[in-house]
CSV table of C-alpha atoms and ligand atoms in Angstrom, one decimal:
chain,number,residue,atom,x,y,z
A,1,UNK,CA,124.2,89.6,72.2
A,2,UNK,CA,122.3,92.8,71.5
A,3,UNK,CA,120.7,94.7,74.1
A,4,UNK,CA,117.2,94.9,74.0
A,5,UNK,CA,114.2,96.8,75.8
A,6,UNK,CA,111.3,94.3,76.7
A,7,UNK,CA,107.8,95.8,77.9
A,8,UNK,CA,105.6,93.9,79.6
A,9,UNK,CA,102.0,95.4,80.1
A,10,UNK,CA,98.4,94.0,81.4
A,11,UNK,CA,96.1,94.0,84.1
A,12,UNK,CA,97.0,93.5,87.7
A,13,UNK,CA,98.1,90.1,89.0
A,14,UNK,CA,98.5,88.6,85.9
A,15,UNK,CA,102.0,87.5,86.6
A,16,UNK,CA,103.8,90.3,85.0
A,17,UNK,CA,106.2,90.6,87.6
A,18,UNK,CA,107.1,87.0,87.7
A,19,UNK,CA,107.9,86.9,83.9
A,20,UNK,CA,109.7,89.7,84.1
A,21,UNK,CA,111.8,88.7,86.8
A,22,UNK,CA,112.4,85.5,85.3
A,23,UNK,CA,113.6,87.2,81.8
A,24,UNK,CA,115.4,89.5,83.4
A,25,UNK,CA,117.8,86.8,85.6
A,26,UNK,CA,118.0,84.6,82.5
A,27,UNK,CA,119.3,87.4,80.1
A,28,UNK,CA,121.1,89.4,82.5
A,29,UNK,CA,119.0,92.3,82.2
A,30,UNK,CA,117.7,95.1,85.1
A,31,UNK,CA,114.0,94.4,85.9
A,32,UNK,CA,112.0,97.5,87.0
A,33,UNK,CA,108.8,96.9,88.7
A,34,UNK,CA,107.0,100.5,87.7
A,35,UNK,CA,103.8,99.4,89.8
A,36,UNK,CA,106.0,99.4,92.7
A,37,UNK,CA,106.9,103.3,91.9
A,38,UNK,CA,103.0,103.9,92.0
A,39,UNK,CA,102.3,102.1,94.7
A,40,UNK,CA,105.2,103.9,96.6
A,41,UNK,CA,103.9,107.2,96.0
A,42,UNK,CA,100.7,106.0,97.2
A,43,UNK,CA,101.9,104.9,100.2
A,44,UNK,CA,103.6,108.5,100.7
A,45,UNK,CA,100.1,109.8,100.2
A,46,UNK,CA,98.2,108.0,102.5
A,47,UNK,CA,101.0,108.6,105.6
A,48,UNK,CA,101.6,112.3,105.1
A,49,UNK,CA,97.8,113.3,104.7
A,50,UNK,CA,97.0,113.5,101.1
A,51,UNK,CA,94.1,110.6,101.4
A,52,UNK,CA,91.5,111.8,104.2
A,53,UNK,CA,88.4,110.0,104.6
A,54,UNK,CA,89.0,108.2,101.5
A,55,UNK,CA,89.3,111.6,99.4
A,56,UNK,CA,92.8,112.1,97.8
A,57,UNK,CA,94.1,115.6,98.0
A,58,UNK,CA,95.5,115.7,94.6
A,59,UNK,CA,96.6,119.3,94.4
A,60,UNK,CA,98.4,118.9,98.1
A,61,UNK,CA,100.2,115.9,96.4
A,62,UNK,CA,101.2,117.6,93.3
A,63,UNK,CA,102.9,120.2,95.3
A,64,UNK,CA,104.9,117.5,97.5
A,65,UNK,CA,106.3,115.6,94.8
A,66,UNK,CA,109.7,116.9,95.0
A,67,UNK,CA,109.6,115.1,98.3
A,68,UNK,CA,109.2,112.1,97.3
A,69,UNK,CA,112.6,109.9,96.4
A,70,UNK,CA,112.2,106.4,94.8
A,71,UNK,CA,114.9,104.0,94.5
A,72,UNK,CA,115.5,100.4,93.5
A,73,UNK,CA,118.1,98.7,96.0
A,74,UNK,CA,119.1,95.3,94.6
A,75,UNK,CA,118.6,92.6,97.2
A,76,UNK,CA,121.1,89.8,96.9
A,77,UNK,CA,119.2,87.3,98.9
A,78,UNK,CA,116.0,87.8,97.2
A,79,UNK,CA,117.6,88.2,94.1
A,80,UNK,CA,115.4,91.3,92.6
A,81,UNK,CA,115.6,94.9,93.6
A,82,UNK,CA,113.4,96.5,96.5
A,83,UNK,CA,111.3,99.4,96.8
A,84,UNK,CA,112.6,102.3,99.1
A,85,UNK,CA,110.7,105.4,99.6
A,86,UNK,CA,112.6,108.4,101.1
A,87,UNK,CA,115.9,106.0,102.2
A,88,UNK,CA,113.2,103.4,103.8
A,89,UNK,CA,112.4,99.6,102.4
A,90,UNK,CA,108.6,99.8,101.9
A,91,UNK,CA,108.6,96.9,99.7
A,92,UNK,CA,105.7,95.0,102.2
A,93,UNK,CA,104.0,98.1,102.6
A,94,UNK,CA,103.6,98.9,99.2
A,95,UNK,CA,102.0,95.1,98.9
A,96,UNK,CA,98.7,95.7,101.0
A,97,UNK,CA,95.1,95.7,99.9
A,98,UNK,CA,95.1,99.2,101.5
A,99,UNK,CA,97.6,100.6,99.0
A,100,UNK,CA,95.6,98.4,96.2
A,101,UNK,CA,92.5,100.4,97.1
A,102,UNK,CA,94.0,103.6,96.3
A,103,UNK,CA,96.9,103.0,94.0
A,104,UNK,CA,94.5,103.6,90.6
A,105,UNK,CA,93.6,106.9,91.9
A,106,UNK,CA,96.7,108.1,92.3
A,107,UNK,CA,98.2,106.6,89.2
A,108,UNK,CA,95.4,109.0,87.0
A,109,UNK,CA,97.3,112.0,88.1
A,110,UNK,CA,99.1,113.6,85.2
A,111,UNK,CA,101.7,115.2,87.3
A,112,UNK,CA,102.6,111.9,89.2
A,113,UNK,CA,102.7,110.2,85.4
A,114,UNK,CA,104.9,112.6,84.0
A,115,UNK,CA,107.4,112.3,86.8
A,116,UNK,CA,107.6,108.6,87.1
A,117,UNK,CA,107.6,108.2,83.5
A,118,UNK,CA,111.0,110.3,83.4
A,119,UNK,CA,112.5,107.9,86.0
A,120,UNK,CA,111.4,104.6,83.8
A,121,UNK,CA,113.1,106.6,81.0
A,122,UNK,CA,116.0,107.1,82.7
A,123,UNK,CA,116.4,103.9,84.4
A,124,UNK,CA,115.8,102.1,80.9
A,125,UNK,CA,118.3,104.7,78.6
A,126,UNK,CA,120.9,102.1,78.3
A,127,UNK,CA,118.5,99.2,77.2
A,128,UNK,CA,119.2,95.7,78.6
A,129,UNK,CA,116.1,96.1,80.6
A,130,UNK,CA,112.6,94.0,81.5
A,131,UNK,CA,110.1,96.7,82.4
A,132,UNK,CA,106.5,95.9,83.8
A,133,UNK,CA,103.5,98.0,84.4
A,134,UNK,CA,100.5,99.6,82.2
A,135,UNK,CA,101.8,101.7,79.9
A,136,UNK,CA,105.1,100.5,79.1
A,137,UNK,CA,104.9,99.3,75.3
A,138,UNK,CA,102.7,102.6,74.7
A,139,UNK,CA,104.3,105.5,76.4
A,140,UNK,CA,107.5,104.9,78.4
A,141,UNK,CA,109.0,102.6,75.6
A,142,UNK,CA,106.9,102.8,72.2
A,143,UNK,CA,110.0,101.6,70.6
A,144,UNK,CA,110.9,98.5,72.8
A,145,UNK,CA,111.9,95.9,70.7
A,146,UNK,CA,109.7,93.4,72.5
A,147,UNK,CA,106.4,94.3,73.7
A,148,UNK,CA,104.1,91.7,75.6
A,149,UNK,CA,100.3,92.0,76.3
A,150,UNK,CA,99.3,89.8,79.3
A,151,UNK,CA,95.9,89.0,80.1
A,152,UNK,CA,94.0,86.2,82.5
A,153,UNK,CA,90.4,86.1,83.7
A,154,UNK,CA,89.9,88.5,86.5
A,155,UNK,CA,88.7,85.0,88.9
A,156,UNK,CA,92.0,83.4,88.2
A,157,UNK,CA,94.0,87.1,88.9
A,158,UNK,CA,92.1,87.4,92.2
A,159,UNK,CA,92.6,83.6,93.4
A,160,UNK,CA,96.3,84.2,92.8
A,161,UNK,CA,96.5,87.5,94.6
A,162,UNK,CA,94.3,86.2,97.5
A,163,UNK,CA,97.1,83.2,97.7
A,164,UNK,CA,100.1,85.8,97.7
A,165,UNK,CA,98.5,88.1,100.2
A,166,UNK,CA,97.7,85.1,102.7
A,167,UNK,CA,101.0,83.7,102.5
A,168,UNK,CA,102.1,86.9,103.4
A,169,UNK,CA,100.2,86.8,106.7
A,170,UNK,CA,97.3,89.3,105.6
A,171,UNK,CA,93.7,88.9,106.8
A,172,UNK,CA,91.8,89.1,103.5
A,173,UNK,CA,88.5,88.1,102.1
A,174,UNK,CA,88.7,86.5,98.1
A,175,UNK,CA,85.5,88.7,97.6
A,176,UNK,CA,87.3,92.2,98.5
A,177,UNK,CA,90.2,90.9,96.3
A,178,UNK,CA,88.0,90.2,93.4
A,179,UNK,CA,86.6,93.6,93.7
A,180,UNK,CA,89.8,95.2,93.9
A,181,UNK,CA,91.2,93.6,90.7
A,182,UNK,CA,88.1,94.7,89.0
A,183,UNK,CA,87.9,98.3,90.1
A,184,UNK,CA,91.8,98.3,89.0
A,185,UNK,CA,91.2,96.9,85.9
A,186,UNK,CA,88.2,99.5,84.9
A,187,UNK,CA,90.3,102.7,86.1
A,188,UNK,CA,93.8,101.6,84.6
A,189,UNK,CA,91.9,101.0,81.0
A,190,UNK,CA,89.3,103.9,81.4
A,191,UNK,CA,91.7,106.6,82.5
A,192,UNK,CA,92.6,110.1,80.4
A,193,UNK,CA,96.2,109.7,81.0
A,194,UNK,CA,97.9,106.5,79.4
A,195,UNK,CA,95.0,103.9,79.8
A,196,UNK,CA,96.0,100.6,79.7
A,197,UNK,CA,95.9,99.5,76.1
A,198,UNK,CA,97.2,96.9,74.2
A,199,UNK,CA,100.5,98.4,72.3
A,200,UNK,CA,101.2,98.4,68.7
A,201,UNK,CA,103.1,95.3,68.0
A,202,UNK,CA,102.9,93.7,71.2
A,203,UNK,CA,102.2,90.0,71.7
A,204,UNK,CA,98.9,88.9,73.4
A,205,UNK,CA,99.3,86.0,76.1
A,206,UNK,CA,96.4,84.8,78.1
A,207,UNK,CA,97.8,82.9,80.8
A,208,UNK,CA,94.5,81.7,82.6
A,209,UNK,CA,95.3,78.0,81.9
A,210,UNK,CA,99.3,78.3,81.2
A,211,UNK,CA,101.5,77.1,83.7
A,212,UNK,CA,104.8,79.3,84.5
A,213,UNK,CA,107.3,77.1,82.8
A,214,UNK,CA,105.4,77.0,79.9
A,215,UNK,CA,104.9,80.6,79.7
A,216,UNK,CA,107.9,81.7,80.6
A,217,UNK,CA,109.7,79.3,77.5
A,218,UNK,CA,106.9,80.7,75.1
A,219,UNK,CA,108.1,84.3,75.6
A,220,UNK,CA,111.6,83.5,76.2
A,221,UNK,CA,111.6,82.2,72.4
A,222,UNK,CA,110.4,85.2,71.6
A,223,UNK,CA,113.0,87.2,73.0
A,224,UNK,CA,115.5,85.2,71.7
A,225,UNK,CA,114.2,85.9,68.1
A,226,UNK,CA,114.8,90.0,68.3
A,227,UNK,CA,117.8,89.6,70.4
B,1,LIG,O1,101.6,96.5,88.5
B,1,LIG,P1,101.0,96.5,89.9
B,1,LIG,O2,99.5,95.8,90.1
B,1,LIG,O3,101.7,96.5,91.4
B,1,LIG,O4,100.5,98.4,90.0
B,1,LIG,C1,99.5,98.7,90.6
B,1,LIG,C2,98.6,100.0,89.8
B,1,LIG,O5,99.6,101.1,89.5
B,1,LIG,C3,98.0,99.7,89.0
B,1,LIG,O6,96.7,99.3,89.3
B,1,LIG,C4,97.9,100.9,88.2
B,1,LIG,O7,96.9,101.9,88.7
B,1,LIG,C5,99.2,101.6,88.3
B,1,LIG,N1,100.2,101.5,87.3
B,1,LIG,C6,99.8,102.5,85.8
B,1,LIG,N2,100.9,102.6,85.5
B,1,LIG,C7,102.3,101.7,85.6
B,1,LIG,C8,102.6,100.5,86.5
B,1,LIG,C9,101.3,100.8,87.5
B,1,LIG,O8,99.3,103.1,86.2
B,1,LIG,N3,103.2,101.7,84.7
């Protein structure tokens, strides 16, 4: 079978990563969660004094970018790769609401994007990759053979995210999650550098009312058509 590149973009909490993991497993492809990379840079900024009183020291962070080492390490038990920041497993820390509250501002910084996009292009250079994010089909792999653009209503997405965080033992309010989802949607789709838009040739999926199994089957069918 031909190895291809699958680019999955869309708003936050549309289930991109669940779908991407399922596809990668089924096709025996690498899965790259690019949101985890922006989240890890955000965690680094928060832990190293580049976020003070809610303000981001952009110039300081840019100067420090060379000190940030990001790595995905496959976890056999979980069946997917986890994010390591400078040698430390930060998979849990990068998923908190606090990190979510700053990540879209960090992801607006051109220098951060240039660096992460180069890493992502390198990870996918041999194809056989499913990558999810906001700019995969538009910037990282504009020639991807299969591009998916996922949407769902903000309320449905906020409910999913709320349940996820509660399951992880976080003490969060639904209203705060909804506000975060809407704020990130706005910043991600209005920023100057690589805004979230549907890539040319992308297939759009609104999964507000679609079950996971049904969604996977429909997208897998599309994948088989191009492989
Ligand atoms: O996918 P996830 O919701 O974890 O991504 C977190 C944030 O990282 C997004 O809201 C967006 O600001 C940023 N991001 C991005 N480009 C990507 C992936 C994520 O700007 N390719």
